PDB file of C-alpha atoms in Angstrom:
ATOM      1  CA  MET F   1    -100.959 -92.459-132.531  1.00 74.00           C
ATOM      2  CA  GLU F   2    -101.202 -89.903-129.729  1.00 82.00           C
ATOM      3  CA  PRO F   3    -103.331 -90.536-126.630  1.00 89.00           C
ATOM      4  CA  ARG F   4    -106.869 -89.186-126.928  1.00 90.00           C
ATOM      5  CA  HIS F   5    -106.423 -86.508-124.260  1.00 90.00           C
ATOM      6  CA  ILE F   6    -103.369 -85.117-126.119  1.00 89.00           C
ATOM      7  CA  GLU F   7    -105.350 -84.964-129.368  1.00 90.00           C
ATOM      8  CA  ILE F   8    -108.119 -83.027-127.616  1.00 90.00           C
ATOM      9  CA  ALA F   9    -105.590 -80.685-125.991  1.00 90.00           C
ATOM     10  CA  HIS F  10    -104.017 -79.983-129.390  1.00 89.00           C
ATOM     11  CA  GLU F  11    -107.418 -79.236-130.944  1.00 90.00           C
ATOM     12  CA  LEU F  12    -108.316 -76.846-128.129  1.00 91.00           C
ATOM     13  CA  MET F  13    -104.923 -75.114-128.407  1.00 87.00           C
ATOM     14  CA  GLU F  14    -105.489 -74.640-132.131  1.00 89.00           C
ATOM     15  CA  GLU F  15    -108.848 -73.032-131.424  1.00 89.00           C
ATOM     16  CA  ILE F  16    -107.257 -70.749-128.829  1.00 87.00           C
ATOM     17  CA  ASP F  17    -104.480 -69.786-131.249  1.00 83.00           C
ATOM     18  CA  GLN F  18    -107.009 -69.102-134.011  1.00 84.00           C
ATOM     19  CA  GLY F  19    -109.025 -66.818-131.733  1.00 83.00           C
ATOM     20  CA  ARG F  20    -112.140 -68.919-131.287  1.00 88.00           C
ATOM     21  CA  TYR F  21    -111.511 -68.670-127.546  1.00 88.00           C
ATOM     22  CA  VAL F  22    -109.982 -65.319-126.654  1.00 85.00           C
ATOM     23  CA  PRO F  23    -108.007 -64.431-123.492  1.00 83.00           C
ATOM     24  CA  GLY F  24    -110.287 -64.397-120.471  1.00 84.00           C
ATOM     25  CA  GLN F  25    -113.052 -66.343-122.204  1.00 88.00           C
ATOM     26  CA  PRO F  26    -114.286 -69.572-120.599  1.00 90.00           C
ATOM     27  CA  LEU F  27    -113.869 -72.865-122.403  1.00 91.00           C
ATOM     28  CA  PRO F  28    -116.893 -75.110-122.819  1.00 91.00           C
ATOM     29  CA  THR F  29    -117.923 -77.040-119.735  1.00 90.00           C
ATOM     30  CA  GLU F  30    -116.662 -80.556-119.131  1.00 90.00           C
ATOM     31  CA  ASP F  31    -120.097 -81.917-120.054  1.00 90.00           C
ATOM     32  CA  ARG F  32    -120.038 -80.015-123.350  1.00 91.00           C
ATOM     33  CA  LEU F  33    -116.508 -81.230-124.147  1.00 92.00           C
ATOM     34  CA  ILE F  34    -117.498 -84.815-123.327  1.00 92.00           C
ATOM     35  CA  GLU F  35    -120.381 -84.490-125.774  1.00 91.00           C
ATOM     36  CA  THR F  36    -118.279 -82.759-128.460  1.00 92.00           C
ATOM     37  CA  TYR F  37    -115.399 -85.230-128.385  1.00 91.00           C
ATOM     38  CA  ARG F  38    -117.475 -88.312-127.481  1.00 91.00           C
ATOM     39  CA  THR F  39    -115.115 -89.314-124.730  1.00 91.00           C
ATOM     40  CA  SER F  40    -114.971 -89.828-120.978  1.00 92.00           C
ATOM     41  CA  ARG F  41    -114.825 -87.207-118.231  1.00 92.00           C
ATOM     42  CA  ASN F  42    -111.403 -88.455-117.182  1.00 92.00           C
ATOM     43  CA  THR F  43    -110.051 -87.936-120.721  1.00 92.00           C
ATOM     44  CA  VAL F  44    -111.457 -84.390-120.855  1.00 91.00           C
ATOM     45  CA  ARG F  45    -109.960 -83.560-117.469  1.00 90.00           C
ATOM     46  CA  ARG F  46    -106.575 -84.877-118.565  1.00 92.00           C
ATOM     47  CA  ALA F  47    -106.771 -82.715-121.699  1.00 91.00           C
ATOM     48  CA  LEU F  48    -107.583 -79.628-119.609  1.00 90.00           C
ATOM     49  CA  HIS F  49    -104.749 -80.461-117.238  1.00 87.00           C
ATOM     50  CA  GLU F  50    -102.415 -80.629-120.230  1.00 87.00           C
ATOM     51  CA  LEU F  51    -103.471 -77.129-121.313  1.00 87.00           C
ATOM     52  CA  ALA F  52    -103.075 -75.787-117.774  1.00 86.00           C
ATOM     53  CA  SER F  53     -99.605 -77.317-117.391  1.00 79.00           C
ATOM     54  CA  ARG F  54     -98.562 -75.522-120.596  1.00 78.00           C
ATOM     55  CA  GLY F  55     -99.813 -72.206-119.266  1.00 76.00           C
ATOM     56  CA  ARG F  56    -102.646 -71.854-121.794  1.00 84.00           C
ATOM     57  CA  ILE F  57    -105.640 -71.924-119.434  1.00 85.00           C
ATOM     58  CA  ASP F  58    -106.505 -71.369-115.780  1.00 82.00           C
ATOM     59  CA  THR F  59    -108.694 -74.004-114.165  1.00 82.00           C
ATOM     60  CA  LYS F  60    -110.538 -73.451-110.890  1.00 80.00           C
ATOM     61  CA  GLN F  61    -112.614 -76.055-109.108  1.00 76.00           C
ATOM     62  CA  GLY F  62    -116.290 -75.201-109.502  1.00 74.00           C
ATOM     63  CA  SER F  63    -115.617 -72.344-111.948  1.00 77.00           C
ATOM     64  CA  GLY F  64    -114.440 -74.191-115.044  1.00 85.00           C
ATOM     65  CA  SER F  65    -111.530 -73.207-117.283  1.00 89.00           C
ATOM     66  CA  ARG F  66    -110.640 -69.885-118.904  1.00 89.00           C
ATOM     67  CA  VAL F  67    -108.056 -68.950-121.507  1.00 87.00           C
ATOM     68  CA  ARG F  68    -105.170 -67.321-119.680  1.00 81.00           C
ATOM     69  CA  ASP F  69    -104.902 -63.598-120.337  1.00 77.00           C
ATOM     70  CA  TYR F  70    -101.301 -62.449-120.761  1.00 73.00           C
ATOM     71  CA  ARG F  71    -100.635 -58.704-120.636  1.00 74.00           C
ATOM     72  CA  PRO F  72     -96.848 -58.459-120.406  1.00 76.00           C
ATOM     73  CA  THR F  73     -95.026 -55.223-119.633  1.00 76.00           C
ATOM     74  CA  VAL F  74     -92.308 -54.118-122.042  1.00 74.00           C
ATOM     75  CA  HIS F  75     -88.863 -54.135-120.441  1.00 75.00           C
ATOM     76  CA  LEU F  76     -86.438 -51.873-122.295  1.00 75.00           C
ATOM     77  CA  ALA F  77     -83.304 -53.985-122.699  1.00 77.00           C
ATOM     78  CA  SER F  78     -81.106 -51.842-124.936  1.00 73.00           C
ATOM     79  CA  PRO F  79     -79.495 -48.410-124.556  1.00 67.00           C
ATOM     80  CA  LEU F  80     -81.233 -45.335-125.897  1.00 63.00           C
ATOM     81  CA  GLN F  81     -79.537 -42.147-126.961  1.00 58.00           C
ATOM     82  CA  GLY F  82     -79.836 -39.483-124.291  1.00 56.00           C
ATOM     83  CA  HIS F  83     -80.448 -42.003-121.504  1.00 56.00           C
ATOM     84  CA  SER F  84     -77.744 -42.605-118.941  1.00 48.00           C
ATOM     85  CA  ASP F  85     -78.772 -46.206-118.251  1.00 52.00           C
ATOM     86  CA  ASP F  86     -80.352 -49.012-120.237  1.00 45.00           C
ATOM     87  CA  GLU F  87     -83.502 -49.117-118.113  1.00 46.00           C
ATOM     88  CA  ARG F  88     -84.242 -45.976-116.141  1.00 49.00           C
ATOM     89  CA  TYR F  89     -86.467 -46.988-113.256  1.00 54.00           C
ATOM     90  CA  ALA F  90     -88.604 -43.836-113.539  1.00 60.00           C
ATOM     91  CA  ASN F  91     -89.651 -44.836-117.067  1.00 64.00           C
ATOM     92  CA  TYR F  92     -90.407 -48.365-115.902  1.00 64.00           C
ATOM     93  CA  LEU F  93     -92.573 -46.978-113.096  1.00 68.00           C
ATOM     94  CA  ASP F  94     -94.518 -44.830-115.540  1.00 71.00           C
ATOM     95  CA  ARG F  95     -95.277 -47.823-117.754  1.00 69.00           C
ATOM     96  CA  MET F  96     -96.365 -49.954-114.814  1.00 70.00           C
ATOM     97  CA  ARG F  97     -98.691 -47.227-113.547  1.00 75.00           C
ATOM     98  CA  ARG F  98    -100.156 -46.813-117.018  1.00 73.00           C
ATOM     99  CA  GLU F  99    -100.539 -50.507-117.812  1.00 69.00           C
ATOM    100  CA  HIS F 100    -101.565 -51.875-114.405  1.00 69.00           C
ATOM    101  CA  GLY F 101    -103.070 -48.890-112.610  1.00 75.00           C
ATOM    102  CA  VAL F 102    -100.955 -49.382-109.490  1.00 76.00           C
ATOM    103  CA  ASP F 103     -97.841 -47.849-107.998  1.00 77.00           C
ATOM    104  CA  PRO F 104     -94.956 -50.335-108.154  1.00 80.00           C
ATOM    105  CA  ARG F 105     -92.390 -50.308-105.401  1.00 85.00           C
ATOM    106  CA  GLU F 106     -88.828 -51.521-105.134  1.00 86.00           C
ATOM    107  CA  ASP F 107     -86.771 -53.099-102.404  1.00 92.00           C
ATOM    108  CA  LEU F 108     -83.052 -52.428-102.827  1.00 93.00           C
ATOM    109  CA  LYS F 109     -80.379 -54.225-100.822  1.00 95.00           C
ATOM    110  CA  VAL F 110     -76.617 -53.849-101.090  1.00 96.00           C
ATOM    111  CA  GLY F 111     -74.027 -56.384 -99.965  1.00 95.00           C
ATOM    112  CA  ARG F 112     -70.509 -57.598-100.566  1.00 91.00           C
ATOM    113  CA  GLU F 113     -69.363 -61.117-101.360  1.00 89.00           C
ATOM    114  CA  PRO F 114     -66.293 -62.936-102.642  1.00 90.00           C
ATOM    115  CA  ALA F 115     -66.313 -63.448-106.394  1.00 90.00           C
ATOM    116  CA  THR F 116     -66.240 -67.164-107.143  1.00 89.00           C
ATOM    117  CA  GLY F 117     -67.139 -69.408-110.054  1.00 91.00           C
ATOM    118  CA  THR F 118     -68.892 -67.728-112.963  1.00 92.00           C
ATOM    119  CA  LEU F 119     -68.938 -64.337-111.242  1.00 92.00           C
ATOM    120  CA  ALA F 120     -65.156 -64.362-110.759  1.00 93.00           C
ATOM    121  CA  HIS F 121     -64.686 -65.376-114.385  1.00 93.00           C
ATOM    122  CA  LEU F 122     -67.004 -62.720-115.819  1.00 95.00           C
ATOM    123  CA  LEU F 123     -65.596 -59.875-113.710  1.00 95.00           C
ATOM    124  CA  ASP F 124     -62.009 -61.154-113.961  1.00 93.00           C
ATOM    125  CA  LEU F 125     -61.608 -61.291-110.168  1.00 91.00           C
ATOM    126  CA  ASP F 126     -59.583 -63.661-108.008  1.00 85.00           C
ATOM    127  CA  PRO F 127     -61.160 -64.425-104.605  1.00 77.00           C
ATOM    128  CA  ALA F 128     -57.698 -65.247-103.254  1.00 77.00           C
ATOM    129  CA  GLU F 129     -56.641 -61.623-103.729  1.00 74.00           C
ATOM    130  CA  ASP F 130     -57.714 -58.408-102.013  1.00 72.00           C
ATOM    131  CA  ARG F 131     -59.409 -57.348-105.266  1.00 75.00           C
ATOM    132  CA  GLY F 132     -61.442 -60.529-105.359  1.00 85.00           C
ATOM    133  CA  PHE F 133     -64.742 -59.221-103.976  1.00 92.00           C
ATOM    134  CA  ALA F 134     -67.850 -57.766-105.587  1.00 94.00           C
ATOM    135  CA  VAL F 135     -70.475 -55.290-104.423  1.00 95.00           C
ATOM    136  CA  ILE F 136     -73.946 -56.616-105.219  1.00 96.00           C
ATOM    137  CA  ARG F 137     -77.008 -54.428-105.643  1.00 96.00           C
ATOM    138  CA  ARG F 138     -80.195 -56.540-105.573  1.00 96.00           C
ATOM    139  CA  CYS F 139     -83.383 -54.745-106.592  1.00 92.00           C
ATOM    140  CA  ASP F 140     -86.757 -56.475-106.214  1.00 94.00           C
ATOM    141  CA  ARG F 141     -89.614 -54.723-108.009  1.00 89.00           C
ATOM    142  CA  TYR F 142     -93.184 -55.389-106.901  1.00 89.00           C
ATOM    143  CA  VAL F 143     -96.638 -54.759-108.299  1.00 84.00           C
ATOM    144  CA  GLY F 144     -98.934 -54.976-105.329  1.00 82.00           C
ATOM    145  CA  THR F 145     -97.705 -57.966-103.357  1.00 85.00           C
ATOM    146  CA  ARG F 146     -96.307 -59.803-106.414  1.00 86.00           C
ATOM    147  CA  LEU F 147     -92.613 -59.831-107.163  1.00 91.00           C
ATOM    148  CA  TRP F 148     -92.537 -58.568-110.761  1.00 89.00           C
ATOM    149  CA  GLU F 149     -88.830 -58.764-111.507  1.00 90.00           C
ATOM    150  CA  ARG F 150     -85.494 -59.155-109.714  1.00 94.00           C
ATOM    151  CA  GLN F 151     -82.324 -57.464-110.907  1.00 93.00           C
ATOM    152  CA  GLU F 152     -78.884 -58.205-109.475  1.00 95.00           C
ATOM    153  CA  SER F 153     -75.902 -56.069-110.442  1.00 95.00           C
ATOM    154  CA  TYR F 154     -72.348 -56.966-109.419  1.00 97.00           C
ATOM    155  CA  TYR F 155     -69.491 -54.438-109.424  1.00 97.00           C
ATOM    156  CA  PRO F 156     -65.802 -55.102-108.705  1.00 96.00           C
ATOM    157  CA  ASP F 157     -65.141 -54.049-105.141  1.00 93.00           C
ATOM    158  CA  PHE F 158     -62.102 -52.010-106.122  1.00 93.00           C
ATOM    159  CA  ILE F 159     -64.433 -49.805-108.199  1.00 95.00           C
ATOM    160  CA  ALA F 160     -67.568 -49.689-106.044  1.00 94.00           C
ATOM    161  CA  GLU F 161     -66.346 -49.711-102.426  1.00 92.00           C
ATOM    162  CA  GLY F 162     -67.170 -46.488-100.610  1.00 93.00           C
ATOM    163  CA  THR F 163     -69.114 -44.997-103.553  1.00 95.00           C
ATOM    164  CA  ASP F 164     -72.843 -44.528-104.118  1.00 94.00           C
ATOM    165  CA  LEU F 165     -72.846 -48.033-105.587  1.00 95.00           C
ATOM    166  CA  ASP F 166     -72.051 -49.289-102.103  1.00 94.00           C
ATOM    167  CA  ARG F 167     -75.157 -47.722-100.517  1.00 93.00           C
ATOM    168  CA  PRO F 168     -78.773 -49.012-100.527  1.00 92.00           C
ATOM    169  CA  ALA F 169     -80.209 -46.063-102.441  1.00 90.00           C
ATOM    170  CA  ASN F 170     -80.965 -45.280-106.065  1.00 86.00           C
ATOM    171  CA  VAL F 171     -78.253 -43.537-108.046  1.00 87.00           C
ATOM    172  CA  PRO F 172     -80.085 -40.478-109.455  1.00 82.00           C
ATOM    173  CA  GLU F 173     -77.662 -39.874-112.324  1.00 81.00           C
ATOM    174  CA  GLY F 174     -77.609 -43.541-113.289  1.00 84.00           C
ATOM    175  CA  THR F 175     -74.882 -46.102-112.678  1.00 90.00           C
ATOM    176  CA  LYS F 176     -73.349 -45.706-116.130  1.00 89.00           C
ATOM    177  CA  LYS F 177     -72.645 -42.008-115.539  1.00 89.00           C
ATOM    178  CA  LEU F 178     -71.368 -42.718-112.027  1.00 93.00           C
ATOM    179  CA  LEU F 179     -68.956 -45.350-113.331  1.00 95.00           C
ATOM    180  CA  ALA F 180     -67.658 -42.845-115.872  1.00 94.00           C
ATOM    181  CA  GLU F 181     -67.123 -40.291-113.096  1.00 95.00           C
ATOM    182  CA  LEU F 182     -65.164 -42.946-111.197  1.00 96.00           C
ATOM    183  CA  GLY F 183     -62.854 -43.335-114.181  1.00 96.00           C
ATOM    184  CA  TYR F 184     -64.533 -46.319-115.833  1.00 97.00           C
ATOM    185  CA  PRO F 185     -66.616 -45.103-118.795  1.00 95.00           C
ATOM    186  CA  GLN F 186     -68.595 -47.921-120.393  1.00 93.00           C
ATOM    187  CA  THR F 187     -67.252 -48.652-123.871  1.00 93.00           C
ATOM    188  CA  GLY F 188     -69.065 -51.868-124.677  1.00 92.00           C
ATOM    189  CA  SER F 189     -71.235 -54.719-123.429  1.00 92.00           C
ATOM    190  CA  TRP F 190     -72.713 -58.045-124.414  1.00 93.00           C
ATOM    191  CA  ASP F 191     -76.031 -59.706-123.570  1.00 92.00           C
ATOM    192  CA  VAL F 192     -77.238 -63.278-123.201  1.00 94.00           C
ATOM    193  CA  ILE F 193     -80.963 -63.972-122.838  1.00 94.00           C
ATOM    194  CA  GLY F 194     -82.450 -67.371-122.138  1.00 95.00           C
ATOM    195  CA  ALA F 195     -85.570 -68.980-120.725  1.00 94.00           C
ATOM    196  CA  LYS F 196     -85.684 -71.670-118.073  1.00 94.00           C
ATOM    197  CA  MET F 197     -88.322 -73.412-116.046  1.00 92.00           C
ATOM    198  CA  PRO F 198     -88.210 -72.064-112.478  1.00 93.00           C
ATOM    199  CA  SER F 199     -87.152 -73.962-109.406  1.00 93.00           C
ATOM    200  CA  LEU F 200     -89.758 -74.541-106.700  1.00 91.00           C
ATOM    201  CA  LYS F 201     -88.273 -71.627-104.742  1.00 93.00           C
ATOM    202  CA  GLU F 202     -88.456 -69.331-107.777  1.00 94.00           C
ATOM    203  CA  SER F 203     -92.044 -70.406-108.530  1.00 91.00           C
ATOM    204  CA  SER F 204     -92.999 -69.471-104.990  1.00 92.00           C
ATOM    205  CA  ARG F 205     -90.955 -66.253-104.975  1.00 94.00           C
ATOM    206  CA  PHE F 206     -92.557 -64.921-108.174  1.00 93.00           C
ATOM    207  CA  ALA F 207     -95.984 -66.567-107.628  1.00 89.00           C
ATOM    208  CA  LEU F 208     -95.722 -68.270-111.024  1.00 87.00           C
ATOM    209  CA  GLY F 209     -98.522 -70.304-112.487  1.00 80.00           C
ATOM    210  CA  PRO F 210     -97.971 -73.699-114.116  1.00 80.00           C
ATOM    211  CA  GLY F 211     -96.116 -73.737-117.411  1.00 81.00           C
ATOM    212  CA  VAL F 212     -94.601 -70.250-117.013  1.00 86.00           C
ATOM    213  CA  PRO F 213     -90.820 -69.982-117.586  1.00 91.00           C
ATOM    214  CA  LEU F 214     -88.432 -67.342-116.301  1.00 94.00           C
ATOM    215  CA  LEU F 215     -86.603 -65.105-118.746  1.00 94.00           C
ATOM    216  CA  VAL F 216     -83.022 -64.510-117.597  1.00 95.00           C
ATOM    217  CA  HIS F 217     -81.216 -61.522-119.093  1.00 93.00           C
ATOM    218  CA  GLU F 218     -77.478 -61.305-118.400  1.00 94.00           C
ATOM    219  CA  ARG F 219     -75.150 -58.465-119.384  1.00 93.00           C
ATOM    220  CA  VAL F 220     -71.467 -57.737-118.834  1.00 96.00           C
ATOM    221  CA  ALA F 221     -70.301 -54.143-119.397  1.00 95.00           C
ATOM    222  CA  TYR F 222     -66.699 -53.123-120.028  1.00 97.00           C
ATOM    223  CA  SER F 223     -64.487 -50.090-119.836  1.00 96.00           C
ATOM    224  CA  ASP F 224     -62.021 -50.927-122.595  1.00 96.00           C
ATOM    225  CA  THR F 225     -61.026 -54.471-121.524  1.00 95.00           C
ATOM    226  CA  THR F 226     -61.952 -54.106-117.825  1.00 96.00           C
ATOM    227  CA  PRO F 227     -65.265 -55.710-116.772  1.00 96.00           C
ATOM    228  CA  ILE F 228     -67.095 -53.121-114.672  1.00 97.00           C
ATOM    229  CA  ARG F 229     -70.563 -54.591-114.169  1.00 96.00           C
ATOM    230  CA  PHE F 230     -72.395 -57.894-114.419  1.00 96.00           C
ATOM    231  CA  THR F 231     -76.185 -57.660-114.324  1.00 94.00           C
ATOM    232  CA  ARG F 232     -78.652 -60.528-114.165  1.00 95.00           C
ATOM    233  CA  THR F 233     -82.381 -59.822-114.418  1.00 92.00           C
ATOM    234  CA  TYR F 234     -85.096 -62.404-113.707  1.00 95.00           C
ATOM    235  CA  LEU F 235     -88.360 -61.747-115.567  1.00 93.00           C
ATOM    236  CA  PRO F 236     -91.436 -64.000-115.412  1.00 93.00           C
ATOM    237  CA  ALA F 237     -92.324 -64.663-119.059  1.00 90.00           C
ATOM    238  CA  ASP F 238     -96.045 -64.065-118.534  1.00 85.00           C
ATOM    239  CA  ARG F 239     -95.363 -60.504-117.327  1.00 86.00           C
ATOM    240  CA  HIS F 240     -92.548 -59.255-119.544  1.00 87.00           C
ATOM    241  CA  GLN F 241     -91.402 -58.723-123.101  1.00 85.00           C
ATOM    242  CA  LEU F 242     -87.873 -57.577-123.895  1.00 84.00           C
ATOM    243  CA  LEU F 243     -87.584 -54.590-126.214  1.00 81.00           C
ATOM    244  CA  TYR F 244     -84.426 -53.819-128.183  1.00 81.00           C
ATOM    245  CA  ALA F 245     -84.098 -50.638-130.220  1.00 77.00           C
ATOM    246  CA  GLU F 246     -81.303 -49.718-132.637  1.00 76.00           C
ATOM    247  CA  GLY F 247     -80.146 -46.407-134.034  1.00 74.00           C
ATOM    248  CA  ALA F 248     -81.340 -42.861-133.435  1.00 72.00           C
ATOM    249  CA  ILE F 249     -84.954 -43.670-132.627  1.00 72.00           C
ATOM    250  CA  GLU F 250     -86.977 -41.170-130.621  1.00 71.00           C
ATOM    251  CA  PRO F 251     -88.270 -42.527-127.298  1.00 65.00           C
ATOM    252  CA  ASP F 252     -91.819 -41.488-128.260  1.00 70.00           C
ATOM    253  CA  LEU F 253     -91.669 -43.887-131.202  1.00 72.00           C
ATOM    254  CA  LEU F 254     -91.158 -46.770-128.788  1.00 69.00           C
ATOM    255  CA  HIS F 255     -94.766 -46.409-127.669  1.00 69.00           C
ATOM    256  CA  THR F 256     -95.649 -48.377-130.802  1.00 74.00           C
ATOM    257  CA  ALA F 257     -93.640 -51.309-129.475  1.00 71.00           C
ATOM    258  CA  THR F 258     -95.431 -51.193-126.122  1.00 69.00           C
ATOM    259  CA  ASP F 259     -98.677 -52.015-127.957  1.00 71.00           C
ATOM    260  CA  VAL F 260     -97.231 -55.289-129.299  1.00 75.00           C
ATOM    261  CA  ASN F 261     -98.218 -58.413-127.366  1.00 73.00           C
ATOM    262  CA  VAL F 262     -96.576 -61.662-128.512  1.00 72.00           C
ATOM    263  CA  TYR F 263     -99.545 -63.560-127.049  1.00 70.00           C
ATOM    264  CA  ASP F 264    -102.007 -61.853-129.409  1.00 67.00           C
ATOM    265  CA  ARG F 265    -102.784 -63.600-132.672  1.00 59.00           C
TER     266      ARG F 265
END
């Protein structure tokens, strides 16, 4: 038999899932929950803590508890015909302005580091050789003061050194087109997407609430059999949904997908 506070937490989660308590709506007061479940204040508080730790409610001293309101932004994660890159930043900016009413900003830094471990394996580089370094482009995207997502792209140094990839500025034509102009047209790629609970540093960096995981989207792109780019994107799960589209679908049709919220019931 489960502890009483877990039973109460499960019942409240069911009511949230069924829409009795909608996002942004307050839950009953502690006194009301004590009366409803005929239990102690400590048990009710433990049940509410359980819901908060799972990211279902926000609890503030003196203000009670409210159902957490998730309004994630769609992150386009697959190529579209007629687009030079998987996720054109201009389109992302437009969505953020529309959905959040603010102007996002980005902070782009470029560096160079020896390729070791997983990075060396994925880009087929040997740090003991001259061609064993990678150019890294790290882009932090903010909404207000909050870090919204971080994207890190690694390019073999023998491809990127001395090019626009090696400078801390956006590439207007897109990196895919630039790589093709450098003699490395992208012919294929693979993706791995997973979710993990953040470290303390990541929780602080992204200002994550309790119970919120990080989505991690990794992609390696190839020109024939040569790895030309490894990209890792960190996306707080309460702020993002990944959208994949297949075939000759018009970009305007994707607006339907932007109305889908996996947190709605």
